[in-house]
PDB file of C-alpha atoms in Angstrom:
ATOM      1  CA  MET A   1       4.756  22.195 -54.161  1.00 54.00           C
ATOM      2  CA  SER A   2       1.446  24.078 -54.959  1.00 60.00           C
ATOM      3  CA  THR A   3      -1.905  22.872 -53.886  1.00 64.00           C
ATOM      4  CA  THR A   4      -2.484  21.917 -57.809  1.00 70.00           C
ATOM      5  CA  GLU A   5       0.235  19.727 -58.171  1.00 70.00           C
ATOM      6  CA  THR A   6      -0.107  16.048 -57.202  1.00 70.00           C
ATOM      7  CA  VAL A   7       2.093  13.624 -55.273  1.00 66.00           C
ATOM      8  CA  GLU A   8       3.728  10.542 -57.384  1.00 75.00           C
ATOM      9  CA  THR A   9       2.553   7.589 -55.849  1.00 74.00           C
ATOM     10  CA  LYS A  10       4.528   4.198 -56.041  1.00 74.00           C
ATOM     11  CA  PHE A  11       2.680   0.825 -56.437  1.00 75.00           C
ATOM     12  CA  LEU A  12       4.357  -1.575 -53.568  1.00 71.00           C
ATOM     13  CA  GLU A  13       4.181  -5.374 -54.219  1.00 79.00           C
ATOM     14  CA  PRO A  14       2.641  -7.098 -50.929  1.00 77.00           C
ATOM     15  CA  GLU A  15       6.038  -8.514 -50.369  1.00 77.00           C
ATOM     16  CA  GLU A  16       7.821  -5.070 -50.527  1.00 76.00           C
ATOM     17  CA  PHE A  17       5.413  -3.496 -48.299  1.00 71.00           C
ATOM     18  CA  ARG A  18       5.656  -6.387 -45.611  1.00 72.00           C
ATOM     19  CA  ARG A  19       9.241  -5.801 -45.760  1.00 72.00           C
ATOM     20  CA  MET A  20       9.105  -2.240 -45.113  1.00 69.00           C
ATOM     21  CA  HIS A  21       6.385  -1.906 -42.525  1.00 68.00           C
ATOM     22  CA  GLY A  22       6.250  -5.505 -41.002  1.00 65.00           C
ATOM     23  CA  GLY A  23       9.789  -5.567 -39.683  1.00 58.00           C
ATOM     24  CA  GLY A  24       9.637  -2.865 -37.079  1.00 55.00           C
ATOM     25  CA  ASN A  25       6.858  -4.203 -34.887  1.00 55.00           C
ATOM     26  CA  PRO A  26       8.018  -3.922 -31.036  1.00 53.00           C
ATOM     27  CA  ARG A  27       5.080  -6.227 -30.010  1.00 59.00           C
ATOM     28  CA  GLN A  28       6.166  -9.565 -31.193  1.00 62.00           C
ATOM     29  CA  ARG A  29       3.379 -12.178 -31.829  1.00 64.00           C
ATOM     30  CA  THR A  30       3.380 -14.822 -29.383  1.00 71.00           C
ATOM     31  CA  PRO A  31       2.516 -18.251 -30.834  1.00 87.00           C
ATOM     32  CA  ARG A  32      -0.690 -19.739 -29.924  1.00 86.00           C
ATOM     33  CA  ASP A  33       0.643 -22.696 -27.851  1.00 86.00           C
ATOM     34  CA  GLN A  34       2.445 -20.073 -25.523  1.00 88.00           C
ATOM     35  CA  LEU A  35      -0.566 -18.219 -25.178  1.00 90.00           C
ATOM     36  CA  GLN A  36      -2.358 -21.373 -24.234  1.00 91.00           C
ATOM     37  CA  ARG A  37      -0.018 -22.407 -21.747  1.00 91.00           C
ATOM     38  CA  ARG A  38      -0.186 -19.069 -20.000  1.00 94.00           C
ATOM     39  CA  GLU A  39      -3.965 -18.843 -20.007  1.00 94.00           C
ATOM     40  CA  ARG A  40      -4.125 -22.598 -18.565  1.00 94.00           C
ATOM     41  CA  ALA A  41      -1.445 -21.703 -15.966  1.00 95.00           C
ATOM     42  CA  GLU A  42      -3.562 -18.493 -14.872  1.00 96.00           C
ATOM     43  CA  MET A  43      -6.737 -20.497 -14.662  1.00 95.00           C
ATOM     44  CA  ILE A  44      -4.987 -23.014 -12.374  1.00 95.00           C
ATOM     45  CA  LEU A  45      -3.562 -20.525 -10.119  1.00 96.00           C
ATOM     46  CA  ASN A  46      -7.122 -19.061  -9.830  1.00 97.00           C
ATOM     47  CA  HIS A  47      -8.581 -22.342  -8.654  1.00 96.00           C
ATOM     48  CA  TYR A  48      -7.244 -23.711  -5.666  1.00 95.00           C
ATOM     49  CA  GLN A  49      -8.666 -27.192  -6.064  1.00 96.00           C
ATOM     50  CA  LEU A  50      -6.994 -27.429  -9.380  1.00 94.00           C
ATOM     51  CA  LEU A  51      -3.692 -26.222  -7.725  1.00 95.00           C
ATOM     52  CA  TRP A  52      -3.931 -28.807  -5.146  1.00 96.00           C
ATOM     53  CA  LYS A  53      -5.058 -31.318  -7.723  1.00 94.00           C
ATOM     54  CA  TYR A  54      -1.895 -30.957  -9.554  1.00 94.00           C
ATOM     55  CA  ALA A  55       0.023 -30.930  -6.525  1.00 95.00           C
ATOM     56  CA  ASP A  56      -1.319 -34.015  -5.170  1.00 95.00           C
ATOM     57  CA  ALA A  57      -0.913 -36.003  -8.535  1.00 93.00           C
ATOM     58  CA  ASN A  58       2.646 -34.980  -9.098  1.00 94.00           C
ATOM     59  CA  ASP A  59       3.932 -35.502  -5.407  1.00 95.00           C
ATOM     60  CA  LYS A  60       4.841 -31.858  -4.973  1.00 94.00           C
ATOM     61  CA  SER A  61       3.841 -29.055  -2.572  1.00 96.00           C
ATOM     62  CA  VAL A  62       1.084 -26.681  -3.059  1.00 96.00           C
ATOM     63  CA  PRO A  63       3.914 -23.863  -2.963  1.00 97.00           C
ATOM     64  CA  GLN A  64       6.251 -25.722  -5.398  1.00 95.00           C
ATOM     65  CA  THR A  65       3.145 -26.239  -7.564  1.00 95.00           C
ATOM     66  CA  ARG A  66       1.955 -22.473  -7.236  1.00 96.00           C
ATOM     67  CA  SER A  67       5.708 -21.321  -7.892  1.00 95.00           C
ATOM     68  CA  TYR A  68       5.707 -23.478 -11.154  1.00 95.00           C
ATOM     69  CA  PHE A  69       2.355 -22.070 -12.672  1.00 95.00           C
ATOM     70  CA  HIS A  70       3.324 -18.561 -11.899  1.00 96.00           C
ATOM     71  CA  LYS A  71       6.460 -18.708 -14.063  1.00 94.00           C
ATOM     72  CA  VAL A  72       4.498 -20.464 -16.879  1.00 94.00           C
ATOM     73  CA  ALA A  73       2.052 -17.775 -16.837  1.00 95.00           C
ATOM     74  CA  LEU A  74       4.672 -15.202 -17.096  1.00 93.00           C
ATOM     75  CA  GLY A  75       6.301 -17.086 -20.066  1.00 91.00           C
ATOM     76  CA  LEU A  76       9.464 -17.907 -18.228  1.00 91.00           C
ATOM     77  CA  LYS A  77      11.263 -21.082 -19.223  1.00 88.00           C
ATOM     78  CA  THR A  78      10.837 -23.762 -16.249  1.00 86.00           C
ATOM     79  CA  GLU A  79      11.756 -27.202 -15.752  1.00 87.00           C
ATOM     80  CA  PRO A  80       8.676 -29.490 -16.036  1.00 86.00           C
ATOM     81  CA  ILE A  81       8.027 -30.823 -12.882  1.00 86.00           C
ATOM     82  CA  ILE A  82       4.373 -30.885 -13.469  1.00 85.00           C
ATOM     83  CA  GLU A  83       2.915 -33.328 -15.766  1.00 84.00           C
ATOM     84  CA  ASN A  84      -0.244 -33.475 -17.747  1.00 80.00           C
ATOM     85  CA  TRP A  85      -1.588 -30.182 -17.051  1.00 81.00           C
ATOM     86  CA  LEU A  86      -2.264 -28.694 -20.428  1.00 75.00           C
ATOM     87  CA  HIS A  87      -4.239 -31.277 -22.410  1.00 66.00           C
ATOM     88  CA  ASP A  88      -5.462 -33.665 -19.928  1.00 54.00           C
ATOM     89  CA  ASP A  89      -9.319 -34.768 -19.716  1.00 44.00           C
ATOM     90  CA  ASP A  90     -11.170 -33.254 -16.830  1.00 43.00           C
ATOM     91  CA  GLU A  91     -12.762 -36.204 -15.091  1.00 41.00           C
TER      92      GLU A  91
END
């Protein structure tokens, strides 16, 4: 090809473009509710009073509660041993 030749371009429909370029994304999008759970768990882990509050309210030890919130912050599947921690009203 010489410098004066032009390359033929093909118009792609948006659906075709997404199919060609959207499927190979190695970084999967995390749903918003999962991100909120992780962020809230990290916040609780960073504030000892909140950690103690949830341990006391759920009749669990602080280490059990800390372990639970560590798993949630990492995005691991956990049995819900702590109740009312994601959408509760702060008093």
